[in-house]
Every structure is written in structure tokens, then in C-alpha cells.
Amino acid sequence: MNSFAPPQRQAPDAEMLFGFWYRALPSERVRHNRLQKAMLLEVPLVVGRDAQGHAFALRDACPHRGMPLSCGVFDGRQLECSYHGWKFDAHTGQCQLIPSLTADQKLRVDRIYAGAMACAESDDYIWVFVPEAAPPGAGATKASEPPVPAPRVPTFSDKYKLAYLSAEMPVNVDHGIIGLMDPAHGPFVHQAWWWRSRHSIHEKQKAFEPIPNGFRMSAHTPSSNSAPYKLLRLYAAADSITTTIDFVLPNLRSETIQAGKYWFSSLTTVTPITRNRCRIDVVAAWNIFRWLPFGPELLRFVFAKFVEQDRRTMELQAEGLKHDPHLMLIDDADRPAKWYFQLKQAYMDARRNGTEMCHPMAGPVTLKWRS
Ligand code: FES
Ligand SMILES: [Fe+2]
């Protein structure tokens, strides 16, 4: 390899990928008969729960004159717009009443739809399938059927505990995601006396392989300075512990650590809210510490600390990015970031050309870095 090759220029286009499931809100924020606003990929949404507790999501704009439906009245089944009182079925978005119509006016009310989106609830989150933008002039139609079910955090036993954390960051989704998969910032951003110092930095070598729509850091014994590893060592022999980390488009990072019958897993997403804002949501599941009084709190504390360190860093980074500086990606530490951009490009090319997506990785690759 030519060691004098200039580092590749990085140009995050902040392009947002439609046609995928995204985490909209933590479940507990959406109560019966109360409407909540949310924003995904610059699309304003109104999210609620029907009388049976099933979640729904609609574009937060009435198809009549654009009034936010979140300003309307919800009776547990139908949503009434606050401007002219049109009523919509909360799940399908189908219009069911236009109060201004007289008995002899034959407008087909049932052909009018508010923009309903497929909605699912898993792992303490409400997920919304954000479809490809409809062609101009198509108007609001029925919700499109998602090709796959909403993602879930990996679990490996019937009984387990679940916890989540959420933080908003003032950077575009690309910076959020490459920050998430960046191995080199650890010793500088995630320092703590109980955790690691920058002097613990050492050379690492990790094997990666392509998986559909993403890549995997192949199963290996975790870094001796990773948090769940330190905790799991209390339960199992160090060499029986393995971890696997996957990244899959559009924004899913899952990590699984197994030690015999004990396991810990997480599903982290970085969700584009607008072009310049994203939100990181971490859901962790585990079957360890069930009898340890401080286990879950300890874990939450460690994760909250990490997420806050990343959030603070990106808040500062946003200052530096304001005036559009030139940036770069270097080998090998930024190779996962390069793969991310290549995957995204390959996905968009395939969609535009109506072809199979061509995976940017030809086969397994070993990367080396110090962290
Ligand atoms: S704007 Fe909603 S009913 Fe007219
Ligand atoms: Fe981080």
C-alpha cells in the first residue's frame, strides 16, 4: 500500500435514508389519549396510542390545509383536526368525516388519507417506518407496508432486563454514526479514573467481515478496557467471553457479549431528526446482575456517562463544523467510517438504478489501530 497516499477527503452529505424503520420515541413518553410530537428525517409526526394501547403515527399535517394534527382532539380511535373538524382513523389515516359536507354532496371521504406510517413497539421504543418520499402530487395515501419487521435488541434467554438511554446531538446523522463506530476517540473522550486513562492505549487488531447491508467485527475476546467486559469478568473466565459488533444500514449498531449462559447486548441507533441534528438511543438487555442490587444501576451509570461524553464532544465538534472545514478519514482507524459512506452510496445507487446493492467489501479484512 502506498503510505504517501493522501488521506481520503470525507464529505458527509448528511443524506437521510428513507425506506427504513427508525426509533421515534421512548414508549413511556406516549400515554393513552395524549398526542405527542416527534420528528424523523425532517418529517414532523404526531404519535399516540389508541384505547387498546396500540401506538400509531401520522404526518403531523392535515391533508386538508396542513394544520398540525397534534393540535387536534383524539378520542382513543379517531383524530379530529382542530381547523375544520375532519376526522381520521388514527391507524390507517383514512378520513371518516368531513363535517361541512351536506347530505347531497357526494365527495368520497374514504379516499382521503392523512399520512399514516407503519408503527411498531419493541424494546421500550416506538418505531416508525419512514417510507420513500411519495412522488410529487401523489397526496396522502395508505401507509406503505414495511418489507421487514422493526429491529430488536438481540436476546438469548427468556428472562432479561432492559434499559434505555437517549441523547440529542447538534450534528448530522453521518457525524453521529461515524462517531459511534470510531475506535480512536476512546482514550481521549471516555476517560475516567474508574475506567481507563489515556496511558492504557495499546495496539489492537480486529477482524471484520461483510454482512448484508453492513459489516461485522467478528466474534473475538473483547478489549480488556471495555465496560461490559470488565463487569462480565466477575462471572466467567476471561477467555470464555466473546463479543460481536454489527453495523447495519441505515443506523443500527448491535453489540453482543456472551460468557457461557450470561449475556449482555445492546442496540444503538443514531436517528436523523433534521439535516443538522440527530439523536442517539441505546437499548441494553442483559441476564446478568439479576441478583446483584447495584448491577443495573451501575450499568446505567456507566452507559449514561459514555453517552454524555459523546454528546458533549459532538456539541463542541458542531462549533468546529459550522464553517464547513475540510475533513479527512485515515486508515485503519477510520476504515469503518469509510465503509459506512460506501454502503450508503451503494444503497442509494441500487435504489436509483433499481439494481441489487453491490457490497463495498469484497471479503474479510483485518484492521489495526491503537486505542
Ligand atoms: S385543515 Fe384540517 S380539517 Fe381543515
Ligand atoms: Fe464514544
CSV table of C-alpha atoms and ligand atoms in Angstrom, one decimal:
chain,number,residue,atom,x,y,z
A,1,MET,CA,0.0,0.0,0.0
A,2,ASN,CA,1.3,3.5,-0.8
A,3,SER,CA,1.9,5.1,2.5
A,4,PHE,CA,2.2,8.5,0.9
A,5,ALA,CA,-1.4,8.4,-0.5
A,6,PRO,CA,-3.2,11.5,0.9
A,7,PRO,CA,-5.8,10.8,3.4
A,8,GLN,CA,-9.2,10.4,1.8
A,9,ARG,CA,-11.4,13.5,1.9
A,10,GLN,CA,-14.5,13.0,3.9
A,11,ALA,CA,-17.7,14.6,2.7
A,12,PRO,CA,-20.6,13.6,4.8
A,13,ASP,CA,-23.6,14.6,2.7
A,14,ALA,CA,-26.0,14.2,5.6
A,15,GLU,CA,-28.2,12.4,3.1
A,16,MET,CA,-31.0,10.7,5.0
A,17,LEU,CA,-32.1,7.2,4.1
A,18,PHE,CA,-35.8,6.7,3.6
A,19,GLY,CA,-37.5,3.3,3.4
A,20,PHE,CA,-36.3,2.1,6.9
A,21,TRP,CA,-37.6,1.7,10.4
A,22,TYR,CA,-36.5,4.4,12.9
A,23,ARG,CA,-36.9,4.9,16.6
A,24,ALA,CA,-39.3,7.7,17.1
A,25,LEU,CA,-39.9,8.0,20.9
A,26,PRO,CA,-39.4,6.0,24.1
A,27,SER,CA,-42.7,4.1,24.7
A,28,GLU,CA,-43.2,5.7,28.1
A,29,ARG,CA,-43.4,9.2,26.6
A,30,VAL,CA,-46.6,8.2,24.7
A,31,ARG,CA,-49.6,7.9,27.0
A,32,HIS,CA,-53.2,6.9,26.3
A,33,ASN,CA,-55.2,9.6,24.6
A,34,ARG,CA,-52.4,12.1,24.6
A,35,LEU,CA,-50.8,13.2,21.4
A,36,GLN,CA,-47.0,13.5,21.2
A,37,LYS,CA,-45.0,15.3,18.5
A,38,ALA,CA,-41.9,13.7,17.1
A,39,MET,CA,-39.6,14.5,14.1
A,40,LEU,CA,-37.8,11.9,11.9
A,41,LEU,CA,-35.8,12.7,8.8
A,42,GLU,CA,-37.3,16.2,8.8
A,43,VAL,CA,-40.8,14.8,8.8
A,44,PRO,CA,-43.0,16.1,11.6
A,45,LEU,CA,-45.1,13.3,13.2
A,46,VAL,CA,-47.9,13.0,15.6
A,47,VAL,CA,-47.6,9.9,17.7
A,48,GLY,CA,-50.2,8.4,20.0
A,49,ARG,CA,-51.8,5.3,21.5
A,50,ASP,CA,-55.4,4.1,20.9
A,51,ALA,CA,-57.8,2.9,23.6
A,52,GLN,CA,-56.2,-0.6,23.4
A,53,GLY,CA,-52.7,0.8,23.9
A,54,HIS,CA,-51.6,0.3,20.3
A,55,ALA,CA,-49.3,3.0,19.0
A,56,PHE,CA,-49.9,4.9,15.8
A,57,ALA,CA,-48.0,7.6,13.8
A,58,LEU,CA,-49.2,10.1,11.3
A,59,ARG,CA,-47.6,13.0,9.4
A,60,ASP,CA,-48.3,16.0,11.6
A,61,ALA,CA,-50.1,17.9,8.9
A,62,CYS,CA,-53.8,17.6,8.0
A,63,PRO,CA,-54.3,16.7,4.3
A,64,HIS,CA,-56.9,19.5,4.0
A,65,ARG,CA,-54.9,22.6,4.8
A,66,GLY,CA,-51.9,21.4,6.7
A,67,MET,CA,-53.0,22.1,10.3
A,68,PRO,CA,-50.8,20.1,12.7
A,69,LEU,CA,-52.9,17.1,13.7
A,70,SER,CA,-51.2,17.2,17.1
A,71,CYS,CA,-53.3,20.2,17.8
A,72,GLY,CA,-56.5,18.2,17.3
A,73,VAL,CA,-58.6,16.0,19.6
A,74,PHE,CA,-58.1,12.3,19.9
A,75,ASP,CA,-60.9,10.1,21.4
A,76,GLY,CA,-58.9,6.8,21.5
A,77,ARG,CA,-59.9,5.9,18.0
A,78,GLN,CA,-60.2,8.9,15.7
A,79,LEU,CA,-58.2,12.1,15.4
A,80,GLU,CA,-60.2,15.3,14.8
A,81,CYS,CA,-58.4,18.2,13.1
A,82,SER,CA,-58.8,21.4,15.1
A,83,TYR,CA,-59.3,23.6,12.0
A,84,HIS,CA,-62.4,22.2,10.2
A,85,GLY,CA,-63.1,19.1,12.2
A,86,TRP,CA,-62.2,16.4,9.7
A,87,LYS,CA,-61.9,13.1,11.4
A,88,PHE,CA,-59.3,10.4,10.6
A,89,ASP,CA,-58.8,6.8,11.7
A,90,ALA,CA,-55.6,7.0,13.9
A,91,HIS,CA,-54.0,3.8,12.4
A,92,THR,CA,-54.9,3.9,8.7
A,93,GLY,CA,-55.2,7.7,8.4
A,94,GLN,CA,-58.4,7.2,6.4
A,95,CYS,CA,-60.7,10.2,6.5
A,96,GLN,CA,-64.1,9.3,8.1
A,97,LEU,CA,-65.9,12.5,8.4
A,98,ILE,CA,-66.0,16.0,6.8
A,99,PRO,CA,-68.5,18.0,8.9
A,100,SER,CA,-69.0,20.7,6.2
A,101,LEU,CA,-70.5,18.2,3.7
A,102,THR,CA,-74.2,18.4,3.1
A,103,ALA,CA,-76.2,15.2,2.7
A,104,ASP,CA,-76.4,15.6,-1.1
A,105,GLN,CA,-72.7,16.2,-1.6
A,106,LYS,CA,-71.0,13.0,-2.8
A,107,LEU,CA,-67.3,13.6,-2.1
A,108,ARG,CA,-65.7,10.2,-1.4
A,109,VAL,CA,-64.4,11.0,2.1
A,110,ASP,CA,-62.9,7.5,2.4
A,111,ARG,CA,-60.5,8.2,-0.5
A,112,ILE,CA,-58.8,10.9,1.6
A,113,TYR,CA,-55.9,9.9,3.9
A,114,ALA,CA,-53.8,11.6,6.5
A,115,GLY,CA,-50.2,10.4,6.1
A,116,ALA,CA,-50.2,7.3,8.3
A,117,MET,CA,-46.9,5.4,8.8
A,118,ALA,CA,-46.4,1.9,9.9
A,119,CYS,CA,-45.7,1.8,13.6
A,120,ALA,CA,-44.3,-0.9,15.9
A,121,GLU,CA,-43.3,-1.1,19.5
A,122,SER,CA,-40.3,-3.0,20.7
A,123,ASP,CA,-37.7,-2.8,23.4
A,124,ASP,CA,-39.4,0.2,25.1
A,125,TYR,CA,-39.4,2.3,21.9
A,126,ILE,CA,-42.0,3.2,19.3
A,127,TRP,CA,-40.5,2.6,15.9
A,128,VAL,CA,-41.9,4.2,12.7
A,129,PHE,CA,-41.3,3.1,9.2
A,130,VAL,CA,-40.4,6.2,7.2
A,131,PRO,CA,-41.3,5.4,3.6
A,132,GLU,CA,-39.6,6.7,0.4
A,133,ALA,CA,-41.0,10.1,-0.3
A,134,ALA,CA,-44.1,9.8,-2.4
A,135,PRO,CA,-43.9,11.2,-5.9
A,136,PRO,CA,-45.0,14.9,-6.1
A,137,GLY,CA,-48.7,15.3,-6.4
A,138,ALA,CA,-49.4,11.8,-5.0
A,139,GLY,CA,-51.1,13.3,-2.0
A,140,ALA,CA,-51.5,11.3,1.2
A,141,THR,CA,-52.4,7.7,0.6
A,142,LYS,CA,-52.4,4.5,2.7
A,143,ALA,CA,-49.4,3.7,4.8
A,144,SER,CA,-46.8,1.6,2.9
A,145,GLU,CA,-46.2,-1.9,4.2
A,146,PRO,CA,-42.7,-2.3,5.6
A,147,PRO,CA,-40.7,-5.1,4.0
A,148,VAL,CA,-39.2,-6.2,7.3
A,149,PRO,CA,-40.3,-6.1,11.0
A,150,ALA,CA,-38.9,-3.4,13.2
A,151,PRO,CA,-35.4,-4.2,14.6
A,152,ARG,CA,-35.0,-5.6,18.1
A,153,VAL,CA,-32.1,-5.8,20.6
A,154,PRO,CA,-30.6,-9.3,20.4
A,155,THR,CA,-31.7,-11.5,23.4
A,156,PHE,CA,-30.5,-15.0,24.4
A,157,SER,CA,-32.8,-16.1,27.2
A,158,ASP,CA,-36.4,-15.8,28.3
A,159,LYS,CA,-35.7,-13.6,31.3
A,160,TYR,CA,-33.7,-10.5,30.9
A,161,LYS,CA,-33.6,-6.8,31.9
A,162,LEU,CA,-33.9,-3.9,29.6
A,163,ALA,CA,-32.8,-0.2,29.9
A,164,TYR,CA,-32.5,2.7,27.6
A,165,LEU,CA,-30.8,6.0,27.2
A,166,SER,CA,-31.3,8.8,24.8
A,167,ALA,CA,-29.5,12.0,23.9
A,168,GLU,CA,-29.8,14.6,21.2
A,169,MET,CA,-26.8,15.9,19.3
A,170,PRO,CA,-26.4,19.0,17.2
A,171,VAL,CA,-24.6,17.2,14.3
A,172,ASN,CA,-25.9,15.5,11.2
A,173,VAL,CA,-26.5,11.8,11.2
A,174,ASP,CA,-23.3,10.9,9.5
A,175,HIS,CA,-21.1,12.5,12.2
A,176,GLY,CA,-23.3,10.8,14.8
A,177,ILE,CA,-22.8,7.4,13.2
A,178,ILE,CA,-19.1,7.6,12.5
A,179,GLY,CA,-18.6,8.9,16.0
A,180,LEU,CA,-20.3,5.8,17.2
A,181,MET,CA,-18.1,3.4,15.3
A,182,ASP,CA,-14.9,5.4,15.8
A,183,PRO,CA,-12.3,3.3,17.8
A,184,ALA,CA,-9.7,6.1,18.2
A,185,HIS,CA,-11.6,8.6,20.4
A,186,GLY,CA,-11.9,6.3,23.4
A,187,PRO,CA,-8.7,7.1,25.2
A,188,PHE,CA,-9.4,10.9,24.8
A,189,VAL,CA,-13.1,11.2,25.3
A,190,HIS,CA,-14.0,8.4,27.5
A,191,GLN,CA,-11.5,8.8,30.4
A,192,ALA,CA,-12.5,8.2,34.0
A,193,TRP,CA,-10.4,7.1,37.0
A,194,TRP,CA,-12.6,4.0,37.4
A,195,TRP,CA,-12.4,3.2,33.8
A,196,ARG,CA,-9.2,3.9,31.9
A,197,SER,CA,-6.7,6.6,31.4
A,198,ARG,CA,-5.1,7.7,28.1
A,199,HIS,CA,-2.0,5.7,29.2
A,200,SER,CA,-3.8,2.4,28.7
A,201,ILE,CA,-3.7,3.0,24.9
A,202,HIS,CA,-2.3,-0.1,23.1
A,203,GLU,CA,-2.3,-1.6,19.7
A,204,LYS,CA,-5.3,-3.6,18.7
A,205,GLN,CA,-6.1,-5.8,15.7
A,206,LYS,CA,-9.7,-6.7,14.8
A,207,ALA,CA,-11.2,-8.9,12.0
A,208,PHE,CA,-14.1,-7.5,10.0
A,209,GLU,CA,-16.4,-9.2,7.5
A,210,PRO,CA,-19.2,-8.1,5.2
A,211,ILE,CA,-22.8,-8.9,6.2
A,212,PRO,CA,-26.0,-7.9,4.3
A,213,ASN,CA,-26.3,-4.0,4.4
A,214,GLY,CA,-23.4,-3.7,6.8
A,215,PHE,CA,-20.3,-5.2,8.4
A,216,ARG,CA,-19.4,-7.2,11.5
A,217,MET,CA,-16.5,-7.1,13.8
A,218,SER,CA,-16.1,-10.8,14.0
A,219,ALA,CA,-16.5,-12.7,17.3
A,220,HIS,CA,-13.5,-12.1,19.5
A,221,THR,CA,-12.4,-11.7,23.1
A,222,PRO,CA,-13.4,-8.1,23.9
A,223,SER,CA,-10.8,-5.4,24.7
A,224,SER,CA,-9.7,-5.6,28.2
A,225,ASN,CA,-10.7,-2.0,28.6
A,226,SER,CA,-14.3,-2.3,27.5
A,227,ALA,CA,-17.0,-1.7,30.2
A,228,PRO,CA,-19.3,-4.7,29.9
A,229,TYR,CA,-16.2,-6.9,29.6
A,230,LYS,CA,-14.9,-5.7,33.0
A,231,LEU,CA,-18.3,-6.5,34.5
A,232,LEU,CA,-18.6,-9.9,32.8
A,233,ARG,CA,-15.2,-10.9,34.1
A,234,LEU,CA,-16.8,-11.2,37.5
A,235,TYR,CA,-18.9,-14.0,36.1
A,236,ALA,CA,-16.8,-16.0,33.7
A,237,ALA,CA,-13.3,-16.9,32.8
A,238,ALA,CA,-11.8,-14.1,30.7
A,239,ASP,CA,-11.1,-16.3,27.7
A,240,SER,CA,-14.7,-17.7,27.5
A,241,ILE,CA,-16.0,-14.2,26.8
A,242,THR,CA,-16.7,-13.3,23.2
A,243,THR,CA,-18.2,-10.2,21.6
A,244,THR,CA,-19.6,-9.4,18.2
A,245,ILE,CA,-20.4,-6.0,16.9
A,246,ASP,CA,-22.5,-5.4,13.8
A,247,PHE,CA,-23.3,-2.2,11.9
A,248,VAL,CA,-26.2,-2.4,9.5
A,249,LEU,CA,-27.8,0.4,7.4
A,250,PRO,CA,-29.3,2.8,8.0
A,251,ASN,CA,-28.2,3.4,11.6
A,252,LEU,CA,-28.1,0.2,13.6
A,253,ARG,CA,-25.1,-0.9,15.8
A,254,SER,CA,-25.7,-4.0,17.8
A,255,GLU,CA,-23.2,-5.5,20.2
A,256,THR,CA,-23.5,-8.9,21.9
A,257,ILE,CA,-21.2,-10.1,24.6
A,258,GLN,CA,-21.6,-13.7,25.7
A,259,ALA,CA,-20.0,-15.6,28.6
A,260,GLY,CA,-21.4,-19.1,29.0
A,261,LYS,CA,-25.1,-18.6,29.9
A,262,TYR,CA,-24.6,-15.0,30.7
A,263,TRP,CA,-25.0,-12.3,28.0
A,264,PHE,CA,-25.2,-8.6,27.5
A,265,SER,CA,-26.4,-7.0,24.3
A,266,SER,CA,-27.2,-3.5,23.1
A,267,LEU,CA,-28.8,-2.0,20.0
A,268,THR,CA,-27.8,1.6,19.4
A,269,THR,CA,-29.3,3.8,16.8
A,270,VAL,CA,-28.4,7.3,15.5
A,271,THR,CA,-31.5,8.8,14.1
A,272,PRO,CA,-31.6,11.8,11.8
A,273,ILE,CA,-34.1,14.4,13.2
A,274,THR,CA,-33.2,17.1,10.8
A,275,ARG,CA,-30.3,17.6,8.5
A,276,ASN,CA,-28.2,19.1,11.4
A,277,ARG,CA,-29.5,17.2,14.4
A,278,CYS,CA,-29.5,13.6,15.4
A,279,ARG,CA,-30.4,11.5,18.4
A,280,ILE,CA,-28.6,8.6,19.8
A,281,ASP,CA,-30.7,5.9,21.5
A,282,VAL,CA,-29.1,3.0,23.3
A,283,VAL,CA,-31.2,0.0,24.4
A,284,ALA,CA,-29.3,-2.6,26.5
A,285,ALA,CA,-30.5,-6.0,27.5
A,286,TRP,CA,-28.8,-8.4,29.9
A,287,ASN,CA,-29.4,-11.5,32.0
A,288,ILE,CA,-26.5,-10.8,34.4
A,289,PHE,CA,-26.6,-9.0,37.8
A,290,ARG,CA,-30.2,-10.1,38.3
A,291,TRP,CA,-29.5,-10.8,42.0
A,292,LEU,CA,-26.9,-8.0,42.4
A,293,PRO,CA,-28.6,-5.0,43.9
A,294,PHE,CA,-26.5,-2.4,42.2
A,295,GLY,CA,-25.9,-4.2,38.9
A,296,PRO,CA,-28.4,-2.4,36.6
A,297,GLU,CA,-27.8,1.0,38.2
A,298,LEU,CA,-24.1,0.5,37.8
A,299,LEU,CA,-24.5,-0.4,34.1
A,300,ARG,CA,-26.8,2.6,33.5
A,301,PHE,CA,-24.4,4.8,35.2
A,302,VAL,CA,-21.5,3.7,33.0
A,303,PHE,CA,-23.6,4.0,29.8
A,304,ALA,CA,-25.0,7.4,30.8
A,305,LYS,CA,-21.5,8.6,31.4
A,306,PHE,CA,-20.4,7.4,28.0
A,307,VAL,CA,-23.3,8.8,26.1
A,308,GLU,CA,-22.9,12.1,27.9
A,309,GLN,CA,-19.2,12.2,26.9
A,310,ASP,CA,-20.1,11.6,23.3
A,311,ARG,CA,-22.9,14.2,23.4
A,312,ARG,CA,-20.7,16.8,24.9
A,313,THR,CA,-17.9,16.1,22.3
A,314,MET,CA,-20.3,16.4,19.4
A,315,GLU,CA,-21.7,19.6,20.8
A,316,LEU,CA,-18.2,21.0,20.7
A,317,GLN,CA,-17.5,19.4,17.3
A,318,ALA,CA,-20.6,21.2,15.9
A,319,GLU,CA,-18.8,24.5,16.7
A,320,GLY,CA,-15.9,23.5,14.5
A,321,LEU,CA,-18.1,22.2,11.7
A,322,LYS,CA,-20.1,25.5,11.4
A,323,HIS,CA,-17.8,27.0,8.8
A,324,ASP,CA,-17.5,23.8,6.7
A,325,PRO,CA,-13.8,22.9,7.2
A,326,HIS,CA,-12.1,20.2,5.1
A,327,LEU,CA,-12.1,16.9,6.8
A,328,MET,CA,-10.3,13.6,6.3
A,329,LEU,CA,-10.6,9.9,7.1
A,330,ILE,CA,-7.5,7.9,7.7
A,331,ASP,CA,-6.6,4.2,7.6
A,332,ASP,CA,-7.1,2.0,9.5
A,333,ALA,CA,-8.9,3.7,12.4
A,334,ASP,CA,-11.5,5.4,10.1
A,335,ARG,CA,-12.0,2.5,7.8
A,336,PRO,CA,-15.3,1.6,9.4
A,337,ALA,CA,-16.4,5.1,8.7
A,338,LYS,CA,-15.3,4.7,5.0
A,339,TRP,CA,-17.3,1.5,4.8
A,340,TYR,CA,-20.3,3.4,6.2
A,341,PHE,CA,-20.1,6.0,3.5
A,342,GLN,CA,-19.6,3.4,0.8
A,343,LEU,CA,-22.5,1.3,2.0
A,344,LYS,CA,-24.7,4.3,2.0
A,345,GLN,CA,-23.6,5.3,-1.5
A,346,ALA,CA,-24.1,1.7,-2.7
A,347,TYR,CA,-27.6,1.6,-1.2
A,348,MET,CA,-28.6,4.9,-2.9
A,349,ASP,CA,-27.1,3.8,-6.3
A,350,ALA,CA,-29.0,0.5,-6.1
A,351,ARG,CA,-32.2,2.3,-5.3
A,352,ARG,CA,-31.8,4.8,-8.1
A,353,ASN,CA,-30.9,2.2,-10.7
A,354,GLY,CA,-33.3,-0.5,-9.5
A,355,THR,CA,-30.5,-3.0,-9.1
A,356,GLU,CA,-29.1,-5.3,-6.4
A,357,MET,CA,-27.0,-3.4,-3.9
A,358,CYS,CA,-23.3,-4.0,-4.5
A,359,HIS,CA,-21.5,-4.5,-1.2
A,360,PRO,CA,-18.3,-2.4,-0.9
A,361,MET,CA,-16.4,-5.1,0.9
A,362,ALA,CA,-15.1,-8.0,-1.1
A,363,GLY,CA,-14.4,-10.2,1.9
A,364,PRO,CA,-12.9,-10.3,5.4
A,365,VAL,CA,-10.5,-7.5,6.4
A,366,THR,CA,-8.2,-7.1,9.4
A,367,LEU,CA,-7.7,-3.6,10.8
A,368,LYS,CA,-5.1,-2.3,13.2
A,369,TRP,CA,-5.1,0.8,15.4
A,370,ARG,CA,-4.0,2.0,18.8
A,371,SER,CA,-6.7,2.8,21.3
B,1,FES,S1,-57.0,21.8,8.0
B,1,FES,FE1,-57.6,20.0,8.9
B,1,FES,S2,-59.7,20.0,8.6
B,1,FES,FE2,-59.1,21.7,7.5
B,2,FE,FE,-17.9,7.4,22.2
